[in-house]
CSV table of C-alpha atoms in Angstrom, one decimal:
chain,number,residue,atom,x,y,z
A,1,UNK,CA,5.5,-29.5,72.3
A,2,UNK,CA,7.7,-31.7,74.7
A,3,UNK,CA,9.2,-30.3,78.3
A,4,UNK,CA,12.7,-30.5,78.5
A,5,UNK,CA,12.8,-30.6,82.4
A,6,UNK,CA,15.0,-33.3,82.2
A,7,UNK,CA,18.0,-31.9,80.6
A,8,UNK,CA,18.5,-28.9,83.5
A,9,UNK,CA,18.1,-31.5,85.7
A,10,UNK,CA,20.4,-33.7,84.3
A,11,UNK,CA,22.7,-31.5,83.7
A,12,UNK,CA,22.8,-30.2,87.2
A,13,UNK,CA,23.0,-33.9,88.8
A,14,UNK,CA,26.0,-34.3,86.8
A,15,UNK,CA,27.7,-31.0,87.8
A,16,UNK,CA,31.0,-31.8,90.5
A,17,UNK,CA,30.0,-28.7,91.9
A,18,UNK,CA,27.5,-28.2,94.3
A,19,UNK,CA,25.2,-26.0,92.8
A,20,UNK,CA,22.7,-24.6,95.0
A,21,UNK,CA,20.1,-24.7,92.0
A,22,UNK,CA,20.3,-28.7,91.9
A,23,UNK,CA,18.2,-31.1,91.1
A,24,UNK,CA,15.5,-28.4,91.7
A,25,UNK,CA,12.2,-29.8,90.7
A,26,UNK,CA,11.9,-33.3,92.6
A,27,UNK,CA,8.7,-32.4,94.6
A,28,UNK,CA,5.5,-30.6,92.9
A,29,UNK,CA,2.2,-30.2,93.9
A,30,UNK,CA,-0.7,-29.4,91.5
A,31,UNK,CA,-4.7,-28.6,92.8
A,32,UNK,CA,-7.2,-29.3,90.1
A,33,UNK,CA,-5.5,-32.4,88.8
A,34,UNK,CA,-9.1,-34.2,88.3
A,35,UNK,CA,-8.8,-33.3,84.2
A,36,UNK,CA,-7.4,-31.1,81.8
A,37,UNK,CA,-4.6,-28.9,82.7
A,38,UNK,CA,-3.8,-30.0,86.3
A,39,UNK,CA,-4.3,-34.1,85.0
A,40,UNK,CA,-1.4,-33.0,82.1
A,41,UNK,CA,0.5,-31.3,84.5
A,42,UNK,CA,0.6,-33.4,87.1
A,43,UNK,CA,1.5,-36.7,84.5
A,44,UNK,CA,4.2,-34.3,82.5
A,45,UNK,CA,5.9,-34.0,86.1
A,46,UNK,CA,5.4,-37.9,87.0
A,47,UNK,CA,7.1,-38.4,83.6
A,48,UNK,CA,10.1,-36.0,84.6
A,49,UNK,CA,10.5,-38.0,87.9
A,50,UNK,CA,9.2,-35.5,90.6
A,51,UNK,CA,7.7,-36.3,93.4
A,52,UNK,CA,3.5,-35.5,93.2
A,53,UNK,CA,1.1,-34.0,95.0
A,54,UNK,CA,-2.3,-34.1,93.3
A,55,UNK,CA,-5.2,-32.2,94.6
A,56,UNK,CA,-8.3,-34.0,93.6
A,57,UNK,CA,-12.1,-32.4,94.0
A,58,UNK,CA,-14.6,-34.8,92.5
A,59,UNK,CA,-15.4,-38.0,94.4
A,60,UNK,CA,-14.1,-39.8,91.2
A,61,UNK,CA,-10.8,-38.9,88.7
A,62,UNK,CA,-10.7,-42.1,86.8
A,63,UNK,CA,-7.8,-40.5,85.0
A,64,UNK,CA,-5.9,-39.8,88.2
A,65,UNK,CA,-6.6,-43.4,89.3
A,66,UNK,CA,-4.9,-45.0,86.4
A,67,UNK,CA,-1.5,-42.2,86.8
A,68,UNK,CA,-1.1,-43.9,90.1
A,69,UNK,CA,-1.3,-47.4,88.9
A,70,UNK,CA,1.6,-46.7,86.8
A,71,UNK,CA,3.9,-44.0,89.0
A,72,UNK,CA,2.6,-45.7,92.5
A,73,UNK,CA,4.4,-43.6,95.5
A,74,UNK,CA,5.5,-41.3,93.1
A,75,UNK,CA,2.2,-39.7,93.0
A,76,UNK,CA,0.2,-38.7,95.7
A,77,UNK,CA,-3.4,-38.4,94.7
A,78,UNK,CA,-5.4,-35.8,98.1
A,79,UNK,CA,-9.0,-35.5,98.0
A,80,UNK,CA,-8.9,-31.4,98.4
A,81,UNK,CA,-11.5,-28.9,98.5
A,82,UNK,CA,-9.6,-25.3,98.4
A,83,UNK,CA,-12.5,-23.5,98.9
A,84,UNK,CA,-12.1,-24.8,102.5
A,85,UNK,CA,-10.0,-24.0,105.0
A,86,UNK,CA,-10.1,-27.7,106.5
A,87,UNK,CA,-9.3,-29.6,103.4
A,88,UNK,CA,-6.4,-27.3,102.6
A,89,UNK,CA,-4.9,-28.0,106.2
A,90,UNK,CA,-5.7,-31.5,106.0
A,91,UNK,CA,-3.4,-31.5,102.8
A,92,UNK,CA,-0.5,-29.7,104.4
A,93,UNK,CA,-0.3,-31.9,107.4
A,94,UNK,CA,-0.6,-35.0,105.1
A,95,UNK,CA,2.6,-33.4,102.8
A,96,UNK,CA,4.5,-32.2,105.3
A,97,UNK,CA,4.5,-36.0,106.3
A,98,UNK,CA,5.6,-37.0,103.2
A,99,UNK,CA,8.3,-33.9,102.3
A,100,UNK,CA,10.3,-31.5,104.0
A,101,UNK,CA,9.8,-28.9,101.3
A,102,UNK,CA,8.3,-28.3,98.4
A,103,UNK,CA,9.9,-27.2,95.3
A,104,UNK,CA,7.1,-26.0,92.9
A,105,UNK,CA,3.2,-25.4,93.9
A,106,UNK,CA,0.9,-24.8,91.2
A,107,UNK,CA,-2.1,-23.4,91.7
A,108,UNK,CA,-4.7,-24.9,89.0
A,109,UNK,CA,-8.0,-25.4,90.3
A,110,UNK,CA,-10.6,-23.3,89.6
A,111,UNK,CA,-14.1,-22.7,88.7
A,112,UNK,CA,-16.2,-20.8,86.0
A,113,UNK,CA,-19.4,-19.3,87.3
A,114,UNK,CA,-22.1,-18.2,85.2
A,115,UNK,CA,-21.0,-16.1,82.2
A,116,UNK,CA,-24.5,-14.9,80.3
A,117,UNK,CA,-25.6,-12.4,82.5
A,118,UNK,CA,-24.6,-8.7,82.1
A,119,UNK,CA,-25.4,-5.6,83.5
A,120,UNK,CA,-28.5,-5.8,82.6
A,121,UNK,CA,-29.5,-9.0,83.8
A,122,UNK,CA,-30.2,-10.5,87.2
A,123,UNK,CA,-27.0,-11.2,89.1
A,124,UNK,CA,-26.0,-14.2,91.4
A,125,UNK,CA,-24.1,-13.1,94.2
A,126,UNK,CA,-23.8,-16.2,96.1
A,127,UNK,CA,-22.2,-18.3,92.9
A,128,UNK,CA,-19.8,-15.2,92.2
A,129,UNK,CA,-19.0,-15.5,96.4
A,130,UNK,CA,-18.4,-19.4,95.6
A,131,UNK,CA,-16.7,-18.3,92.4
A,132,UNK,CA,-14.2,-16.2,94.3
A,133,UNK,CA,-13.8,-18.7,97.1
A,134,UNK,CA,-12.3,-21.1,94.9
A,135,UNK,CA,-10.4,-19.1,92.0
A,136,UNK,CA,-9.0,-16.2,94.6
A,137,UNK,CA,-9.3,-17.5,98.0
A,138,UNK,CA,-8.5,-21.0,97.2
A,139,UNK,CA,-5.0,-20.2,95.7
A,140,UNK,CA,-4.3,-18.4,98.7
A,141,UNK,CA,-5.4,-20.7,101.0
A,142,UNK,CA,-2.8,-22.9,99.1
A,143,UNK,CA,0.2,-20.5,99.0
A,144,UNK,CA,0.1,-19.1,102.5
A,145,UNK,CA,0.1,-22.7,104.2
A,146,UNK,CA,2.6,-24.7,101.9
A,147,UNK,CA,4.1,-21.6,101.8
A,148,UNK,CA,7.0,-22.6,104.7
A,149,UNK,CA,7.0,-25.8,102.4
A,150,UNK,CA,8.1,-23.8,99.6
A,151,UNK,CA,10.5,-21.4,100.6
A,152,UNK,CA,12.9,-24.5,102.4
A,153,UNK,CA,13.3,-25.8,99.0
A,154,UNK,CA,16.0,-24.0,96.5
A,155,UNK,CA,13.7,-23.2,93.6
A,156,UNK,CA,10.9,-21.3,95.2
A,157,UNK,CA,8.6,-21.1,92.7
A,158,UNK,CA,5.0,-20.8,92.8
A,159,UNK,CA,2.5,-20.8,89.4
A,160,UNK,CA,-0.9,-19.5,89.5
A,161,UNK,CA,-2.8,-20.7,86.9
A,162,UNK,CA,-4.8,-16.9,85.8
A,163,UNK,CA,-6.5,-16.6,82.4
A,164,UNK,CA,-6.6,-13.8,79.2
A,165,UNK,CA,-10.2,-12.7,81.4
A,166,UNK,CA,-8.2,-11.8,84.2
A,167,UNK,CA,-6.4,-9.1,82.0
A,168,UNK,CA,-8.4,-5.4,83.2
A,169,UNK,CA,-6.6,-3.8,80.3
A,170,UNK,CA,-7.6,-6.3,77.4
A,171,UNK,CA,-10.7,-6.9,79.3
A,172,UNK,CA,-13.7,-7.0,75.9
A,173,UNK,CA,-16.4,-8.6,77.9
A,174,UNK,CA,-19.2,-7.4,79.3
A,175,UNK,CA,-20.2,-10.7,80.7
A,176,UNK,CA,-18.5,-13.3,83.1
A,177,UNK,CA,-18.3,-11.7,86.3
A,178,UNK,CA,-17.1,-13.9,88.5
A,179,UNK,CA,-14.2,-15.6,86.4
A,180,UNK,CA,-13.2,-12.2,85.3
A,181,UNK,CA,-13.1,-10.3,88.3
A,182,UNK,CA,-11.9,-13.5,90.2
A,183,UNK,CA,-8.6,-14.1,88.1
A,184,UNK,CA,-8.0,-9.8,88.1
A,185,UNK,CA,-7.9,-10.6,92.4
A,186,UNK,CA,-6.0,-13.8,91.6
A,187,UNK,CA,-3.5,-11.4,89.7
A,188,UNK,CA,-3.1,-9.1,92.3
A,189,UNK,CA,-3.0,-11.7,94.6
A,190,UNK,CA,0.0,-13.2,92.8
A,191,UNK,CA,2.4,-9.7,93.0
A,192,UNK,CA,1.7,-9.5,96.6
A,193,UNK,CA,2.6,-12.6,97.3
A,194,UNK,CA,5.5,-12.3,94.4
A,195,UNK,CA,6.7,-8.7,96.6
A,196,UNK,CA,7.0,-10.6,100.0
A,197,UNK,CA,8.8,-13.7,99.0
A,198,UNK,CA,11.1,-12.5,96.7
A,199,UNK,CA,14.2,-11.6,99.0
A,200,UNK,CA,13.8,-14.9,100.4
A,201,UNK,CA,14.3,-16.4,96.6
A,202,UNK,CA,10.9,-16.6,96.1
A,203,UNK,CA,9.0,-15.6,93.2
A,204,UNK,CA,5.7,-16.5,91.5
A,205,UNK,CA,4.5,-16.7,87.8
A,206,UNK,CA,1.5,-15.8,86.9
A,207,UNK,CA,0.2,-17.5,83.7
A,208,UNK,CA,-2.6,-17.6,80.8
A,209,UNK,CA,-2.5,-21.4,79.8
A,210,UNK,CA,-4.2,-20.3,76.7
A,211,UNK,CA,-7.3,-21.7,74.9
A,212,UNK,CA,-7.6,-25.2,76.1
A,213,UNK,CA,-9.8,-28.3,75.3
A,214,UNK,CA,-11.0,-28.6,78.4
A,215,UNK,CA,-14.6,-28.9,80.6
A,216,UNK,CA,-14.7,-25.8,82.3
A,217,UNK,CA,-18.0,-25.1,80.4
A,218,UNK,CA,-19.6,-28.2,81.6
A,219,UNK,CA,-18.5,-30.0,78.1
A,220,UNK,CA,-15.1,-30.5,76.2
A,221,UNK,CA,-14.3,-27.4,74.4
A,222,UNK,CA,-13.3,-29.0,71.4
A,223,UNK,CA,-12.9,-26.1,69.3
A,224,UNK,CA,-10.3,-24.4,71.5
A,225,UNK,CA,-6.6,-24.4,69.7
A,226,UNK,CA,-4.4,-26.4,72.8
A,227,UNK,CA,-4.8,-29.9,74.0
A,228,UNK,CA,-4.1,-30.2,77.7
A,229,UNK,CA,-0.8,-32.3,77.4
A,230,UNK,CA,0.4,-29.0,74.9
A,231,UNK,CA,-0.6,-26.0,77.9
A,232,UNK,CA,0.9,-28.1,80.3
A,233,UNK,CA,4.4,-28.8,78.3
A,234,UNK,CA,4.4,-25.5,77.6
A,235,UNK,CA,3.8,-24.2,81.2
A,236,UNK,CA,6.5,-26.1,82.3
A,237,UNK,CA,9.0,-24.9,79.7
A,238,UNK,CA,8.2,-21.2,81.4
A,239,UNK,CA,9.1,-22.4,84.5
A,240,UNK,CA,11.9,-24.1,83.6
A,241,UNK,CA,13.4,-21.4,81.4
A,242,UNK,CA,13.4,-19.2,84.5
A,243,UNK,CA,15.0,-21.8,87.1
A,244,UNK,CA,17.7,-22.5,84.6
A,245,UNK,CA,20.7,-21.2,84.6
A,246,UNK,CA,21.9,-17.4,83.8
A,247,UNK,CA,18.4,-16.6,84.3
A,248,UNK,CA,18.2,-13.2,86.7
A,249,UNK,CA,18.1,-13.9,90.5
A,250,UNK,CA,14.4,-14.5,91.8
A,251,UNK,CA,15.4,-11.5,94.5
A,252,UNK,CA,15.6,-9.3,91.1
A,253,UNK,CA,12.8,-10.9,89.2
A,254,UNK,CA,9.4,-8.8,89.0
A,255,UNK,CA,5.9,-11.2,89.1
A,256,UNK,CA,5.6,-12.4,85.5
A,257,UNK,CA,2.0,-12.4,83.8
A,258,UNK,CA,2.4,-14.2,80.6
A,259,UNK,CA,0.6,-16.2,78.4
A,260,UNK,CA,1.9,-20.1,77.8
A,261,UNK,CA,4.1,-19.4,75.1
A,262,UNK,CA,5.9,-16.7,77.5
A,263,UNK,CA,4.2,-13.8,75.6
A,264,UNK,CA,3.5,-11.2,78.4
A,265,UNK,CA,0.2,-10.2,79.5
A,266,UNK,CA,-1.5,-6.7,80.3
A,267,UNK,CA,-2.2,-6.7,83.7
């Protein structure tokens, strides 16, 4: 599974006309680009030649280290914490220095909270708090201050990474509390956002990036069906199959939830 980013690109560099659609994906940011999806995403977009902004939380991202070693200036690697309001303003002023806008944000990061306890069971209500900080909160902390990044660039196009648990009408569980409820408030969060961007060209996409070897779990998920580089490639695809051309207008586009092969979600 390979992203063809390249060829709309192309193909609009190489139009005579002015196309107010050109050359639409040069700058990108991506939070949670430690590991696993956000790391994929953020290399898949170095690859395409954009322009990087990668949000890294852990003291360390060895991973990250070595992208900049071989993209340099290209990638821009931020410590960022978007649980906190300080860390996400301290990324936008250090942007906005680089970049007057900002083509595509994708919110990645993330957290997963404890998901034994049921009903039943003793709950933690400060982790799911922390939980919601970071999955809900933290996204929106993102969107609402790049967000005069984003709309001075012509794609508009903001991602938020959700999940299958964030689904109330496929919900199965009777477990997972936090993640669960968190990406139901991220989904709702999105089709706000989606309703008062979109006559400005705006629009967001909201999407499952499927079952992913990752660490959320505190170990690699080796058992789950995607690699990272496969979500991400496919992720992208979705985004650029709706920036291409004779796609609808983003002013007539409705907030997407879909998983990574396009599949739409219920809500």
């Amino acid at each position: 599974m390979q992203s063809s980013f390249s060829n709309i690109r192309n193909y609009l560099y190489n139009d005579e006309k002015e196309s107010e659609v050109e050359m639409m994906i040069r700058t990108a940011f991506v939070t949670g680009a430690d590991r696993g999806v956000g790391l994929a995403l953020a290399a898949q977009l170095l690859k395409q030649g954009c322009q990087v902004f990668a949000g890294q939380y852990a003291a360390e991202a060895a991973a990250l280290q070595q992208l900049q070693g071989s993209y340099g200036e290209q990638l821009h690697v931020l410590r960022l914490d978007i649980s906190s309001d300080e860390s996400v303003a301290e990324a936008l002023r250090y942007t906005s220095e680089q970049t007057e806008h900002l083509d595509l944000l994708i919110n990645n990061g993330a957290i997963l909270g404890n998901i034994q306890s049921t009903i039943h069971d003793e709950l933690n209500y400060a982790e799911m708090m922390d939980v919601f900080n970071v999955n809900t909160l933290g996204s929106l902390r993102m969107s609402q201050s790049f967000m005069p990044l984003l709309l001075r660039s012509h794609s508009k196009f903001l991602v938020n990474i959700s999940s299958e648990a964030g689904s109330i009408g496929d919900c199965y569980r009777d477990s997972w509390y936090a993640y669960c409820m968190s990406k139901a408030a991220l989904n709702m969060q999105s089709k706000l956002i989606h309703n008062g961007i979109r006559t400005q060209g705006g629009r967001v996409l909201v999407v499952h990036p499927g079952w992913v070897q990752t660490y959320m779990q505190g170990k690699l998920d080796a058992g789950a069906a995607l690699t990272p580089e496969q979500s991400a490639a496919a992720i992208l695809d979705l985004v650029e199959g709706r920036l291409g051309l004779n796609t609808v207008k983003a002013e007539d586009a409705d907030c997407e939830y879909v998983d990574y092969a396009g599949n739409p979600m219920n809500w």
